[in-house]
């Protein structure tokens, strides 16, 4: 897969960030900022389809952490 290195975060050793390594050559690639990745088949179709749209890439840290406060009366 080809990608501009400035537009993605690539982990060649996914175990560094707690992801599984299905095989020896596994690499995980994440788009930065407002970018997205298109599979090479039908690239133009998907690139035009997702252009200027909001895509959610999964649960963010802010969505997973729940702030808790414990208050006690005097």
Coordinates of C-alpha atoms in Angstrom, one line a residue:
X1 CA 0.0 0.0 0.0
X2 CA 1.3 3.4 -0.9
X3 CA 0.6 6.5 1.3
X4 CA 2.1 9.9 1.9
X5 CA 4.1 9.5 5.1
X6 CA 3.3 13.0 6.4
X7 CA -0.5 12.2 6.3
X8 CA -0.5 9.0 8.3
X9 CA 0.8 7.4 11.4
X10 CA 2.2 3.9 10.6
X11 CA 3.2 1.3 13.2
X12 CA 5.4 -1.5 11.8
X13 CA 5.4 -3.1 15.2
X14 CA 1.7 -2.9 16.4
X15 CA 2.6 -4.5 19.7
X16 CA 4.2 -1.2 20.7
X17 CA 0.8 0.3 21.0
X18 CA -1.1 -2.8 22.3
X19 CA -2.5 -4.0 19.0
X20 CA -2.3 -7.7 17.8
X21 CA 0.3 -8.8 15.2
X22 CA -1.6 -11.3 13.0
X23 CA 1.6 -12.1 11.0
X24 CA 5.2 -11.0 10.7
X25 CA 4.6 -8.2 8.2
X26 CA 1.6 -6.6 9.9
X27 CA 1.5 -2.8 9.8
X28 CA -1.2 -0.6 11.1
X29 CA -1.8 2.7 9.4
X30 CA -3.9 5.5 10.8
X31 CA -4.9 8.7 8.9
X32 CA -4.0 12.0 10.6
X33 CA -6.3 15.0 11.0
X34 CA -9.2 15.1 8.6
X35 CA -7.6 12.5 6.2
X36 CA -9.0 9.1 5.3
X37 CA -7.7 6.0 3.5
X38 CA -9.2 4.5 0.4
X39 CA -8.7 0.9 -0.6
X40 CA -7.0 0.8 -4.1
X41 CA -10.0 -0.9 -5.8
X42 CA -12.4 1.7 -7.1
X43 CA -10.2 4.5 -5.6
X44 CA -11.9 7.3 -7.5
X45 CA -15.4 6.1 -6.5
X46 CA -14.6 6.1 -2.8
X47 CA -12.4 9.2 -2.9
X48 CA -15.3 11.2 -4.4
X49 CA -17.9 9.5 -2.2
X50 CA -16.1 10.4 1.1
X51 CA -14.9 13.9 0.0
X52 CA -16.1 16.6 2.3
X53 CA -17.8 14.2 4.7
X54 CA -17.2 13.4 8.3
X55 CA -16.0 9.9 9.0
X56 CA -15.7 8.4 12.5
X57 CA -12.6 6.3 12.8
X58 CA -13.6 4.5 16.0
X59 CA -13.7 5.3 19.7
X60 CA -11.5 8.1 20.8
X61 CA -9.8 8.4 24.2
X62 CA -12.3 11.1 25.2
X63 CA -15.2 8.7 24.5
X64 CA -13.7 5.9 26.5
X65 CA -12.7 7.8 29.7
X66 CA -15.5 8.7 32.1
X67 CA -14.6 11.5 34.6
X68 CA -15.5 10.6 38.2
X69 CA -15.6 12.9 41.2
X70 CA -16.2 11.7 44.7
X71 CA -17.7 14.3 47.0
X72 CA -18.2 14.0 50.7
X73 CA -20.1 16.3 53.0
X74 CA -18.3 17.9 56.0

